[in-house]
Amino acid sequence: MSGTDWMSSRSEFAQPPVDLRTDVPHSARVYDYLMGGKTNYAPDRAAGDASARAWPSLPTSMKQARHFMHRSVRHLVREHGMRQFLDIGTGIPTPPNLHEVAQEIAPDARVVYVDNDPIVLTHARHLMTSTAEGRTEYIDADIRDLDSILGADELGNTLDLKQPVTLSLISIVHFVMDEDDPQGLVRRLMAELAPGSALAITVFTGDTAPEEVAGVGREYNERGIPLQIRSKAEAERFFDGLELLDPGVTLLHHWRPDHTTEGVRDEEVAMYGGVALKRG
């Protein structure tokens, strides 16, 4: 995809140094490893291997989360005219990224990415590109610190919050423990967005493979990556006050399926997903 580096106008040497913390596993790099990426280190690979031993279908489930993101973005751009996206929990850039999917249909689409892994930040600075008509930007922040997101210049300078925005939370809320009130965080974020905005979210569940998914949770938690497994009822709570689009909250491969979902079985997917609109 043609485009220009959104960081090209900034000096590489002006960027502050970051501590990559390659000595400990990080959720974004474990995900990258299990998806076949190369931006990971020995602790990430050890965590990924242990998790995949606990549940060999984990990479399949992760890929379905990625495909769900692609389908939800295309649907919102084509059917609901969405042109602005706030993507929290971006992860290691892996084409096609959200802005590439959106801008392929609507070149003027604008996307703000948010993540708190320094390796994600480093790659985003150099790899995130945009069409000339659109824009991408990046915020280094944690979803649990909403003030650092909502108050960021990068957000205000890129997105018009008086117009509809899609809040995309893909493979992120299971890293937010119940004590941090993830549903409350989502409600606050949606409260800041204009009517007509949308929420697209995935929620990690043990409903389809309870023992195996519990094993994944243990492996993550033992390596210092807190992981919360939730039921369908808990997943549905994220959409309180919003208008769910068909087919509602469902296993990812059942949400508007296409060729990427062919042959996928329920017991291979440990994620619920859904898309909803904010009315007036």
Coordinates of C-alpha atoms in Angstrom, one line a residue:
M1 CA 0.0 0.0 0.0
S2 CA 1.4 3.4 -1.0
G3 CA 1.8 6.1 1.6
T4 CA 4.1 8.2 3.6
D5 CA 5.7 7.6 6.9
W6 CA 3.7 9.6 9.5
M7 CA 6.9 10.0 11.4
S8 CA 9.0 11.1 8.4
S9 CA 8.7 14.8 9.4
R10 CA 10.2 14.1 12.8
S11 CA 13.9 13.5 13.5
E12 CA 14.6 9.9 14.5
F13 CA 17.3 11.2 16.8
A14 CA 14.8 13.5 18.6
Q15 CA 12.9 10.6 19.9
P16 CA 13.6 9.7 23.6
P17 CA 15.3 6.4 24.3
V18 CA 13.0 3.6 25.4
D19 CA 13.7 0.6 27.7
L20 CA 12.7 -2.4 25.6
R21 CA 12.6 -4.8 28.6
T22 CA 13.5 -7.8 26.5
D23 CA 14.3 -9.8 29.7
V24 CA 10.6 -10.3 30.6
P25 CA 7.7 -11.5 28.4
H26 CA 5.2 -9.0 27.2
S27 CA 1.7 -9.8 25.9
A28 CA 2.2 -8.0 22.6
R29 CA 5.4 -9.9 21.9
V30 CA 4.0 -13.3 22.9
Y31 CA 1.1 -12.6 20.5
D32 CA 3.6 -11.7 17.8
Y33 CA 5.5 -15.0 18.3
L34 CA 2.4 -17.2 18.3
M35 CA 1.3 -15.4 15.1
G36 CA 4.6 -16.2 13.4
G37 CA 6.2 -12.8 13.8
K38 CA 9.8 -12.0 14.4
T39 CA 9.6 -9.1 16.9
N40 CA 10.0 -11.2 20.1
Y41 CA 12.6 -12.5 22.5
A42 CA 13.4 -15.6 24.4
P43 CA 11.1 -14.9 27.4
D44 CA 8.3 -14.2 25.0
R45 CA 8.9 -17.4 23.1
A46 CA 9.1 -19.4 26.3
A47 CA 5.7 -18.0 27.4
G48 CA 4.2 -18.6 24.0
D49 CA 5.4 -22.2 23.8
A50 CA 4.1 -23.0 27.3
S51 CA 0.7 -21.5 26.5
A52 CA 0.5 -23.3 23.2
R53 CA 1.3 -26.6 25.0
A54 CA -1.6 -25.9 27.4
W55 CA -3.9 -25.3 24.4
P56 CA -2.6 -26.0 20.9
S57 CA -5.5 -24.1 19.4
L58 CA -4.3 -20.8 20.9
P59 CA -2.7 -19.5 17.6
T60 CA -5.9 -20.3 15.7
S61 CA -7.9 -18.3 18.2
M62 CA -5.5 -15.4 18.0
K63 CA -5.7 -15.4 14.2
Q64 CA -9.5 -15.3 14.4
A65 CA -9.2 -12.2 16.6
R66 CA -7.2 -10.5 13.8
H67 CA -9.6 -11.6 11.1
F68 CA -12.5 -10.3 13.3
M69 CA -10.8 -6.9 13.4
H70 CA -10.5 -6.8 9.7
R71 CA -14.2 -7.7 9.1
S72 CA -15.5 -5.3 11.7
V73 CA -13.5 -2.4 10.3
R74 CA -14.6 -3.1 6.7
H75 CA -18.2 -3.4 7.8
L76 CA -18.1 -0.1 9.8
V77 CA -16.4 1.8 7.0
R78 CA -18.7 0.5 4.2
E79 CA -22.0 0.2 6.0
H80 CA -21.8 3.0 8.6
G81 CA -19.5 5.5 7.0
M82 CA -16.9 5.3 9.8
R83 CA -13.8 7.4 9.1
Q84 CA -12.2 7.7 12.6
F85 CA -10.8 4.9 14.7
L86 CA -9.2 4.8 18.2
D87 CA -7.4 1.4 18.5
I88 CA -6.2 0.6 22.0
G89 CA -3.9 -2.4 22.5
T90 CA -2.4 -2.0 19.0
G91 CA 0.3 -4.7 19.3
I92 CA 3.3 -5.2 17.0
P93 CA 2.5 -3.8 13.6
T94 CA 1.4 -6.7 11.4
P95 CA 0.0 -5.9 7.9
P96 CA -2.7 -5.4 7.2
N97 CA -3.0 -3.0 10.2
L98 CA -6.3 -1.3 11.1
H99 CA -5.5 1.9 9.1
E100 CA -4.6 -0.1 6.0
V101 CA -7.9 -2.0 6.1
A102 CA -9.9 1.2 6.6
Q103 CA -7.9 3.4 4.1
E104 CA -8.1 0.7 1.4
I105 CA -11.9 1.5 1.4
A106 CA -11.8 5.2 2.6
P107 CA -8.4 6.8 1.9
D108 CA -9.3 9.7 4.2
A109 CA -9.7 7.5 7.3
R110 CA -7.9 8.6 10.4
V111 CA -6.6 6.2 13.1
V112 CA -5.0 6.8 16.5
Y113 CA -3.1 3.7 17.9
V114 CA -2.5 3.2 21.6
D115 CA -0.2 0.7 23.3
N116 CA 2.2 0.6 26.2
D117 CA 4.9 -1.7 25.0
P118 CA 8.1 0.1 24.1
I119 CA 8.8 -2.3 21.2
V120 CA 5.4 -1.5 19.8
L121 CA 6.2 2.2 20.1
T122 CA 9.5 1.8 18.4
H123 CA 8.0 -0.1 15.5
A124 CA 5.1 2.2 15.2
R125 CA 7.4 5.2 14.9
H126 CA 9.0 3.7 11.8
L127 CA 6.5 1.4 10.2
M128 CA 3.0 3.0 10.6
T129 CA 2.1 4.6 7.3
S130 CA -0.9 6.5 6.0
T131 CA -2.4 7.6 2.8
A132 CA -1.9 11.3 1.9
E133 CA -5.6 11.9 2.5
G134 CA -5.8 10.2 5.9
R135 CA -3.6 10.2 9.0
T136 CA -2.3 7.8 11.6
E137 CA -0.9 8.7 15.0
Y138 CA 0.4 6.8 18.0
I139 CA 0.0 7.3 21.8
D140 CA 2.2 5.5 24.3
A141 CA -0.3 4.9 27.1
D142 CA -2.0 2.2 29.2
I143 CA -5.7 1.6 28.8
R144 CA -6.1 1.8 32.6
D145 CA -4.9 5.4 32.5
L146 CA -7.6 7.0 30.4
D147 CA -6.5 10.6 31.2
S148 CA -3.2 9.9 29.4
I149 CA -5.2 8.8 26.3
L150 CA -8.0 11.3 26.3
G151 CA -5.7 14.2 27.1
A152 CA -3.0 13.4 24.5
D153 CA -2.3 16.0 21.8
E154 CA -2.0 13.1 19.3
L155 CA -5.7 12.3 19.9
G156 CA -7.0 15.8 19.7
N157 CA -4.9 16.7 16.7
T158 CA -6.0 13.6 14.7
L159 CA -9.6 12.7 15.6
D160 CA -12.6 15.0 15.9
L161 CA -14.5 13.6 18.9
K162 CA -17.6 15.6 17.9
Q163 CA -17.9 13.2 15.0
P164 CA -18.3 9.4 15.2
V165 CA -15.3 7.4 16.2
T166 CA -14.9 3.6 16.4
L167 CA -13.3 2.4 19.6
S168 CA -11.4 -0.8 18.7
L169 CA -10.4 -3.1 21.6
I170 CA -9.0 -6.2 20.1
S171 CA -7.3 -8.8 22.3
I172 CA -6.7 -6.3 25.1
V173 CA -9.5 -6.3 27.8
H174 CA -8.4 -9.8 29.1
F175 CA -5.3 -8.0 30.4
V176 CA -7.4 -5.7 32.5
M177 CA -8.4 -7.3 35.8
D178 CA -11.8 -7.0 37.3
E179 CA -10.5 -4.8 40.0
D180 CA -9.6 -2.2 37.4
D181 CA -13.3 -2.2 36.2
P182 CA -12.7 -2.8 32.5
Q183 CA -16.4 -2.3 31.7
G184 CA -16.3 1.0 33.5
L185 CA -13.2 2.0 31.4
V186 CA -15.1 1.2 28.2
R187 CA -18.1 3.1 29.4
R188 CA -16.0 6.2 30.1
L189 CA -14.3 6.0 26.7
M190 CA -17.6 5.7 24.9
A191 CA -19.0 8.6 26.9
E192 CA -16.4 10.8 25.3
L193 CA -17.4 9.8 21.8
A194 CA -20.1 11.3 19.7
P195 CA -23.4 9.7 18.9
G196 CA -23.0 7.4 16.0
S197 CA -19.7 6.1 17.3
A198 CA -19.0 2.4 17.6
L199 CA -17.4 -0.2 19.9
A200 CA -15.7 -3.3 18.5
I201 CA -14.3 -5.6 21.2
T202 CA -13.1 -9.1 21.8
V203 CA -13.3 -10.9 25.1
F204 CA -11.2 -13.9 26.2
T205 CA -13.4 -16.8 27.4
G206 CA -13.1 -20.3 28.7
D207 CA -16.6 -21.3 27.7
T208 CA -15.5 -23.4 24.6
A209 CA -12.4 -25.2 26.1
P210 CA -12.4 -24.6 29.9
E211 CA -9.5 -26.8 31.0
E212 CA -7.2 -25.8 28.1
V213 CA -7.9 -22.0 28.4
A214 CA -7.4 -22.2 32.2
G215 CA -4.0 -23.7 31.4
V216 CA -3.2 -20.7 29.2
G217 CA -4.2 -18.4 32.0
R218 CA -1.9 -20.1 34.4
E219 CA 1.0 -19.9 32.1
Y220 CA 0.5 -16.2 31.5
N221 CA 0.0 -15.4 35.2
E222 CA 3.0 -17.4 36.3
R223 CA 5.1 -15.3 33.9
G224 CA 3.9 -12.0 35.3
I225 CA 1.2 -11.3 32.6
P226 CA -2.1 -11.1 34.4
L227 CA -4.9 -12.6 32.3
Q228 CA -8.7 -12.6 33.0
I229 CA -11.0 -15.2 31.5
R230 CA -14.6 -14.2 31.2
S231 CA -18.0 -15.7 30.5
K232 CA -20.4 -14.7 27.7
A233 CA -22.5 -12.8 30.2
E234 CA -19.5 -10.8 31.3
A235 CA -18.6 -10.1 27.7
E236 CA -22.1 -8.8 27.0
R237 CA -21.7 -6.3 29.9
F238 CA -19.2 -4.3 27.8
F239 CA -22.1 -3.4 25.5
D240 CA -24.4 -2.1 28.1
G241 CA -26.3 1.0 26.8
L242 CA -25.2 0.4 23.2
E243 CA -27.0 -1.0 20.2
L244 CA -25.5 -4.4 19.2
L245 CA -25.2 -5.1 15.5
D246 CA -26.2 -8.6 14.2
P247 CA -25.3 -11.3 15.1
G248 CA -24.7 -9.8 18.6
V249 CA -22.0 -11.1 21.0
T250 CA -20.7 -14.4 19.5
L251 CA -17.6 -16.5 19.0
L252 CA -15.4 -14.6 16.6
H253 CA -15.7 -16.9 13.7
H254 CA -19.5 -16.6 13.8
W255 CA -19.5 -12.8 13.4
R256 CA -20.2 -12.2 9.8
P257 CA -18.1 -15.1 8.6
D258 CA -16.1 -15.2 5.4
H259 CA -13.3 -17.3 3.8
T260 CA -11.1 -16.6 6.9
T261 CA -13.5 -18.5 9.1
E262 CA -14.0 -21.6 7.0
G263 CA -13.3 -24.9 8.8
V264 CA -12.8 -23.2 12.2
R265 CA -14.5 -25.1 15.0
D266 CA -16.0 -23.6 18.2
E267 CA -13.5 -25.4 20.4
E268 CA -10.6 -23.7 18.6
V269 CA -11.8 -20.2 19.5
A270 CA -11.7 -18.7 23.0
M271 CA -12.9 -15.2 22.1
Y272 CA -16.3 -13.6 22.0
G273 CA -16.7 -10.5 19.8
G274 CA -19.2 -8.0 19.0
V275 CA -19.8 -4.6 17.4
A276 CA -22.2 -2.0 18.7
L277 CA -23.3 1.6 18.0
K278 CA -23.8 4.5 20.3
R279 CA -27.1 6.2 19.7
G280 CA -28.0 9.7 20.8

